[in-house]
Amino acid sequence: MKMDVIDLNDKVLKLQARSNELSQGLAQYSPVTVALRKRSLLDEARKKILNLIPAAASSWQTLEAQYPQPTQLFNHLSPAARAPLTPRDITYLYGSSTTGMAGNVAVYEASQWEILAAIEQFADTHENLFNRCFRFVFGGPAIGDESE
């Protein structure tokens, strides 16, 4: 009986150590996951904009060629359609789409809740932009979004 308890304690300690190793390993992927989820949100915002323009281009790159300046695209969209996006948000969508664009579409489409978690978990200098994009894509405020 005493040997069984010692064996069980050893197994518990080994499992705890393995669990800690796995947790540390997962923690290193969290920023990557957040980046993918934010990228997914930006991709969804671009798709929505493409759908708002009659006779829209088939891709974001073609749309950028039709509207070389972000302000041209912003002004083309009706105020109701583009709300709550700002001209600066459209400029960000233009700029972020050119980063490694060759086939660089989010390899993973995040759910509304995964995107929301990414916005909340890692606030950064673009937090307001992501909150506005969230409202634009999903029609409701992100939790903790004070910009309403």
Coordinates of N, CA and C in Angstrom, one line a residue:
M1 N 0.8 -1.2 0.0 CA 0.0 0.0 0.0 C 0.9 1.3 0.0
K2 N 1.9 1.2 0.9 CA 2.8 2.4 0.9 C 3.5 2.6 -0.4
M3 N 3.9 1.5 -1.1 CA 4.6 1.6 -2.3 C 3.6 2.1 -3.4
D4 N 2.3 1.8 -3.4 CA 1.4 2.3 -4.3 C 1.2 3.8 -4.2
V5 N 1.3 4.3 -2.9 CA 1.2 5.8 -2.7 C 2.4 6.5 -3.2
I6 N 3.6 5.9 -3.0 CA 4.8 6.5 -3.5 C 4.8 6.5 -5.0
D7 N 4.4 5.4 -5.6 CA 4.3 5.3 -7.1 C 3.4 6.4 -7.6
L8 N 2.2 6.5 -7.0 CA 1.2 7.5 -7.4 C 1.7 8.9 -7.2
N9 N 2.4 9.2 -6.1 CA 3.0 10.5 -6.0 C 4.0 10.8 -7.1
D10 N 4.9 9.8 -7.4 CA 5.9 10.0 -8.5 C 5.2 10.3 -9.8
K11 N 4.1 9.6 -10.1 CA 3.4 9.8 -11.3 C 2.8 11.2 -11.4
V12 N 2.2 11.6 -10.2 CA 1.6 12.9 -10.2 C 2.6 14.0 -10.4
L13 N 3.8 13.9 -9.8 CA 4.9 14.8 -9.9 C 5.3 14.9 -11.4
K14 N 5.5 13.7 -12.0 CA 5.9 13.7 -13.4 C 4.8 14.3 -14.3
L15 N 3.6 14.0 -14.0 CA 2.5 14.6 -14.8 C 2.5 16.1 -14.7
Q16 N 2.7 16.6 -13.4 CA 2.7 18.1 -13.2 C 3.9 18.7 -14.0
A17 N 5.0 18.1 -13.9 CA 6.2 18.6 -14.6 C 5.9 18.6 -16.2
R18 N 5.3 17.6 -16.7 CA 5.0 17.5 -18.1 C 3.9 18.6 -18.5
S19 N 3.0 18.8 -17.6 CA 1.9 19.8 -17.8 C 2.6 21.2 -17.9
N20 N 3.5 21.5 -17.0 CA 4.2 22.7 -17.0 C 5.0 22.9 -18.3
E21 N 5.7 21.9 -18.7 CA 6.4 22.0 -20.0 C 5.5 22.3 -21.1
L22 N 4.3 21.6 -21.2 CA 3.4 21.8 -22.3 C 2.8 23.2 -22.2
S23 N 2.5 23.7 -21.0 CA 2.0 25.1 -20.8 C 3.0 26.1 -21.3
Q24 N 4.2 25.9 -21.0 CA 5.3 26.9 -21.4 C 5.4 26.8 -23.0
G25 N 5.3 25.6 -23.5 CA 5.4 25.5 -25.0 C 4.2 26.2 -25.7
L26 N 3.0 26.0 -25.1 CA 1.9 26.7 -25.7 C 1.9 28.2 -25.6
A27 N 2.5 28.7 -24.5 CA 2.6 30.1 -24.3 C 3.4 30.8 -25.4
Q28 N 4.4 30.1 -25.9 CA 5.2 30.7 -27.0 C 4.4 30.9 -28.3
Y29 N 3.3 30.1 -28.5 CA 2.5 30.2 -29.7 C 1.3 31.3 -29.5
S30 N 1.1 31.7 -28.3 CA 0.0 32.6 -28.1 C 0.1 33.9 -28.9
P31 N 1.3 34.6 -29.0 CA 1.4 35.8 -29.8 C 1.1 35.4 -31.3
V32 N 1.6 34.3 -31.8 CA 1.3 33.9 -33.2 C -0.2 33.7 -33.4
T33 N -0.8 33.0 -32.5 CA -2.3 32.8 -32.6 C -3.0 34.2 -32.7
V34 N -2.6 35.1 -31.8 CA -3.3 36.4 -31.7 C -3.0 37.1 -33.1
A35 N -1.8 37.0 -33.6 CA -1.5 37.7 -34.9 C -2.4 37.1 -36.0
L36 N -2.5 35.8 -36.0 CA -3.4 35.2 -37.0 C -4.8 35.6 -36.9
R37 N -5.3 35.7 -35.7 CA -6.7 36.1 -35.4 C -6.9 37.6 -35.9
K38 N -6.0 38.4 -35.6 CA -6.1 39.8 -36.0 C -6.0 39.9 -37.5
R39 N -5.1 39.1 -38.1 CA -5.0 39.1 -39.6 C -6.4 38.6 -40.2
S40 N -7.0 37.6 -39.5 CA -8.3 37.2 -40.0 C -9.3 38.3 -40.0
L41 N -9.3 39.1 -38.9 CA -10.2 40.2 -38.8 C -10.0 41.2 -39.9
L42 N -8.7 41.5 -40.2 CA -8.5 42.5 -41.3 C -8.9 41.9 -42.6
D43 N -8.7 40.6 -42.8 CA -9.2 39.9 -44.1 C -10.7 40.0 -44.2
E44 N -11.4 39.8 -43.1 CA -12.9 39.9 -43.1 C -13.3 41.3 -43.4
A45 N -12.6 42.3 -42.9 CA -13.0 43.7 -43.1 C -12.8 44.0 -44.6
R46 N -11.7 43.5 -45.2 CA -11.5 43.7 -46.7 C -12.6 43.0 -47.5
K47 N -12.9 41.8 -47.1 CA -14.0 41.1 -47.8 C -15.3 41.9 -47.8
K48 N -15.6 42.4 -46.6 CA -16.9 43.2 -46.5 C -16.8 44.4 -47.3
I49 N -15.7 45.1 -47.4 CA -15.6 46.3 -48.2 C -15.7 45.9 -49.7
L50 N -15.1 44.8 -50.1 CA -15.3 44.3 -51.5 C -16.7 44.1 -51.8
N51 N -17.5 43.5 -50.9 CA -18.9 43.2 -51.1 C -19.8 44.5 -51.1
L52 N -19.3 45.6 -50.5 CA -20.1 46.8 -50.4 C -20.0 47.6 -51.7
I53 N -19.0 47.4 -52.6 CA -18.8 48.2 -53.8 C -19.5 47.5 -55.0
P54 N -20.4 48.2 -55.6 CA -21.0 47.6 -56.8 C -20.0 47.3 -57.9
A55 N -20.1 46.3 -58.5 CA -19.1 45.9 -59.6 C -17.7 45.9 -59.0
A56 N -17.6 45.4 -57.8 CA -16.3 45.4 -57.1 C -15.3 44.6 -57.8
A57 N -14.0 44.9 -57.5 CA -12.9 44.1 -58.0 C -13.0 42.7 -57.4
S58 N -12.4 41.8 -58.0 CA -12.4 40.4 -57.5 C -11.4 40.2 -56.3
S59 N -10.5 41.1 -56.2 CA -9.5 41.0 -55.1 C -9.2 42.3 -54.5
W60 N -8.6 42.3 -53.3 CA -8.2 43.5 -52.6 C -7.2 44.3 -53.4
Q61 N -6.2 43.5 -54.0 CA -5.2 44.2 -54.8 C -5.8 44.9 -56.0
T62 N -6.8 44.3 -56.7 CA -7.4 45.0 -57.8 C -8.2 46.2 -57.3
L63 N -8.8 46.1 -56.2 CA -9.5 47.3 -55.6 C -8.5 48.4 -55.3
E64 N -7.4 48.1 -54.7 CA -6.3 49.1 -54.5 C -5.9 49.7 -55.8
A65 N -5.8 49.0 -56.9 CA -5.5 49.6 -58.1 C -6.5 50.5 -58.7
Q66 N -7.8 50.2 -58.4 CA -8.9 51.0 -58.8 C -9.0 52.3 -58.0
Y67 N -8.6 52.2 -56.7 CA -8.6 53.3 -55.8 C -7.2 53.4 -55.2
P68 N -6.3 54.0 -55.9 CA -4.9 54.1 -55.5 C -4.7 54.7 -54.1
Q69 N -5.5 55.7 -53.8 CA -5.4 56.3 -52.5 C -6.5 55.8 -51.5
P70 N -6.2 55.4 -50.3 CA -7.2 55.0 -49.4 C -8.3 55.9 -49.2
T71 N -8.1 57.2 -49.2 CA -9.1 58.2 -49.1 C -10.2 58.1 -50.2
Q72 N -9.7 57.7 -51.4 CA -10.6 57.6 -52.5 C -11.6 56.5 -52.2
L73 N -11.1 55.4 -51.7 CA -12.0 54.3 -51.4 C -12.9 54.7 -50.2
F74 N -12.4 55.3 -49.2 CA -13.2 55.7 -48.1 C -14.3 56.6 -48.5
N75 N -14.0 57.6 -49.4 CA -15.0 58.5 -49.9 C -16.0 57.9 -50.8
H76 N -15.7 56.8 -51.5 CA -16.6 56.1 -52.3 C -17.7 55.3 -51.5
L77 N -17.3 54.9 -50.4 CA -18.2 54.1 -49.5 C -19.2 55.1 -48.9
S78 N -20.5 54.8 -48.8 CA -21.4 55.6 -48.1 C -21.1 55.7 -46.6
P79 N -21.4 56.8 -45.9 CA -21.1 56.9 -44.5 C -21.7 55.8 -43.7
A80 N -22.9 55.4 -44.1 CA -23.6 54.3 -43.3 C -22.9 53.0 -43.6
A81 N -22.4 52.7 -44.8 CA -21.7 51.5 -45.1 C -20.4 51.3 -44.4
R82 N -19.6 52.4 -44.4 CA -18.3 52.4 -43.9 C -18.2 52.5 -42.3
A83 N -19.2 53.0 -41.7 CA -19.2 53.1 -40.2 C -18.9 51.8 -39.6
P84 N -18.1 51.8 -38.6 CA -17.4 52.9 -37.8 C -16.0 53.2 -38.3
L85 N -15.6 52.7 -39.5 CA -14.2 52.9 -40.0 C -13.9 54.3 -40.2
T86 N -12.6 54.6 -40.1 CA -12.1 56.0 -40.3 C -11.2 55.9 -41.5
P87 N -10.9 57.1 -42.1 CA -9.9 57.1 -43.2 C -8.6 56.4 -42.8
R88 N -8.2 56.6 -41.6 CA -6.9 56.0 -41.1 C -7.0 54.5 -41.1
D89 N -8.2 53.9 -40.7 CA -8.4 52.5 -40.7 C -8.3 51.9 -42.2
I90 N -8.8 52.6 -43.1 CA -8.7 52.2 -44.5 C -7.2 52.2 -45.0
T91 N -6.5 53.3 -44.5 CA -5.1 53.3 -44.8 C -4.4 52.2 -44.2
Y92 N -4.7 51.8 -43.0 CA -4.1 50.6 -42.4 C -4.4 49.3 -43.2
L93 N -5.7 49.2 -43.6 CA -6.0 48.0 -44.4 C -5.2 48.0 -45.7
Y94 N -4.9 49.1 -46.3 CA -4.1 49.2 -47.5 C -2.7 48.7 -47.2
G95 N -2.1 49.4 -46.1 CA -0.7 49.1 -45.8 C -0.5 47.7 -45.3
S96 N -1.4 47.1 -44.5 CA -1.2 45.8 -44.0 C -1.4 44.7 -45.0
S97 N -2.1 45.1 -46.1 CA -2.3 44.1 -47.1 C -1.1 43.8 -48.0
T98 N -0.1 44.8 -48.0 CA 1.1 44.6 -48.8 C 2.2 43.9 -48.1
T99 N 2.1 43.6 -46.9 CA 3.1 42.9 -46.2 C 3.2 41.4 -46.6
G100 N 4.2 41.1 -47.3 CA 4.3 39.7 -47.7 C 3.1 39.1 -48.4
M101 N 2.5 39.9 -49.4 CA 1.2 39.6 -49.9 C 1.2 38.3 -50.8
A102 N 2.3 37.9 -51.4 CA 2.3 36.8 -52.3 C 1.6 35.6 -51.6
G103 N 0.4 35.4 -51.8 CA -0.3 34.2 -51.3 C -0.5 34.3 -49.8
N104 N -0.3 35.5 -49.2 CA -0.4 35.7 -47.8 C -1.8 36.0 -47.3
V105 N -2.6 35.0 -47.4 CA -4.0 35.2 -46.8 C -4.0 34.4 -45.5
A106 N -4.7 34.9 -44.6 CA -4.8 34.1 -43.3 C -5.0 32.7 -43.6
V107 N -4.2 31.8 -43.1 CA -4.3 30.4 -43.3 C -5.4 29.8 -42.5
Y108 N -6.0 30.6 -41.7 CA -6.9 30.1 -40.7 C -8.0 31.2 -40.5
E109 N -9.2 30.9 -40.6 CA -10.3 31.8 -40.4 C -10.7 31.7 -38.9
A110 N -10.6 32.8 -38.2 CA -10.9 32.8 -36.8 C -12.4 33.1 -36.6
S111 N -13.0 32.6 -35.6 CA -14.4 32.9 -35.3 C -14.4 34.2 -34.6
Q112 N -15.6 34.8 -34.6 CA -15.9 36.1 -33.9 C -15.3 36.1 -32.5
W113 N -15.5 35.0 -31.8 CA -15.1 34.9 -30.4 C -13.6 34.8 -30.2
E114 N -12.9 34.1 -31.2 CA -11.5 34.0 -31.1 C -10.9 35.4 -31.4
I115 N -11.5 36.1 -32.4 CA -11.0 37.4 -32.7 C -11.1 38.4 -31.5
L116 N -12.3 38.3 -30.9 CA -12.6 39.1 -29.7 C -11.6 38.8 -28.6
A117 N -11.3 37.6 -28.4 CA -10.3 37.2 -27.4 C -8.9 37.8 -27.7
A118 N -8.5 37.7 -29.0 CA -7.3 38.3 -29.4 C -7.2 39.8 -29.2
I119 N -8.3 40.5 -29.5 CA -8.3 41.9 -29.2 C -8.1 42.2 -27.8
E120 N -8.8 41.5 -26.9 CA -8.8 41.7 -25.5 C -7.5 41.3 -24.9
Q121 N -7.0 40.2 -25.3 CA -5.8 39.6 -24.7 C -4.5 40.5 -24.9
F122 N -4.4 41.0 -26.1 CA -3.1 41.7 -26.4 C -3.5 43.1 -27.0
A123 N -3.8 44.0 -26.1 CA -4.1 45.4 -26.5 C -2.7 45.9 -27.0
D124 N -2.8 46.7 -28.1 CA -1.6 47.3 -28.6 C -1.9 48.7 -29.2
T125 N -1.0 49.2 -29.9 CA -1.2 50.6 -30.4 C -2.4 50.7 -31.4
H126 N -2.8 49.6 -31.9 CA -3.9 49.5 -32.9 C -5.2 49.0 -32.3
E127 N -5.3 49.0 -31.0 CA -6.5 48.4 -30.3 C -7.8 49.1 -30.8
N128 N -7.8 50.4 -30.9 CA -9.0 51.1 -31.4 C -9.3 50.7 -32.9
L129 N -8.3 50.6 -33.7 CA -8.5 50.1 -35.1 C -9.2 48.7 -35.1
F130 N -8.7 47.8 -34.3 CA -9.2 46.5 -34.2 C -10.7 46.5 -33.7
N131 N -10.9 47.3 -32.7 CA -12.3 47.4 -32.2 C -13.2 47.9 -33.2
R132 N -12.8 49.0 -34.0 CA -13.7 49.5 -35.1 C -13.9 48.4 -36.2
C133 N -12.8 47.7 -36.5 CA -12.9 46.6 -37.5 C -13.9 45.6 -37.0
F134 N -13.8 45.2 -35.8 CA -14.7 44.2 -35.2 C -16.2 44.7 -35.3
R135 N -16.4 45.9 -35.0 CA -17.8 46.5 -35.1 C -18.2 46.5 -36.6
F136 N -17.3 46.8 -37.5 CA -17.6 46.9 -38.9 C -18.0 45.5 -39.4
V137 N -17.2 44.5 -39.0 CA -17.4 43.1 -39.6 C -18.6 42.4 -38.9
F138 N -18.6 42.5 -37.6 CA -19.6 41.7 -36.8 C -20.8 42.5 -36.4
G139 N -20.8 43.9 -36.5 CA -22.0 44.7 -36.2 C -22.2 45.0 -34.8
G140 N -21.3 44.6 -33.9 CA -21.5 44.9 -32.5 C -20.1 45.3 -31.9
P141 N -20.2 45.9 -30.7 CA -18.9 46.3 -30.1 C -18.2 45.1 -29.5
A142 N -16.8 45.3 -29.5 CA -16.0 44.3 -28.8 C -16.2 44.6 -27.3
I143 N -16.1 43.6 -26.5 CA -16.2 43.8 -25.1 C -15.1 44.7 -24.6
G144 N -15.5 45.7 -23.8 CA -14.5 46.6 -23.3 C -14.2 47.7 -24.3
D145 N -14.9 47.8 -25.4 CA -14.7 48.8 -26.4 C -15.4 50.1 -25.9
E146 N -14.6 51.1 -25.6 CA -15.1 52.3 -25.0 C -15.5 53.3 -26.1
S147 N -15.3 53.0 -27.4 CA -15.5 54.0 -28.4 C -16.9 54.1 -28.9
E148 N -17.8 53.5 -28.3 CA -19.2 53.5 -28.7 C -19.8 54.9 -28.4

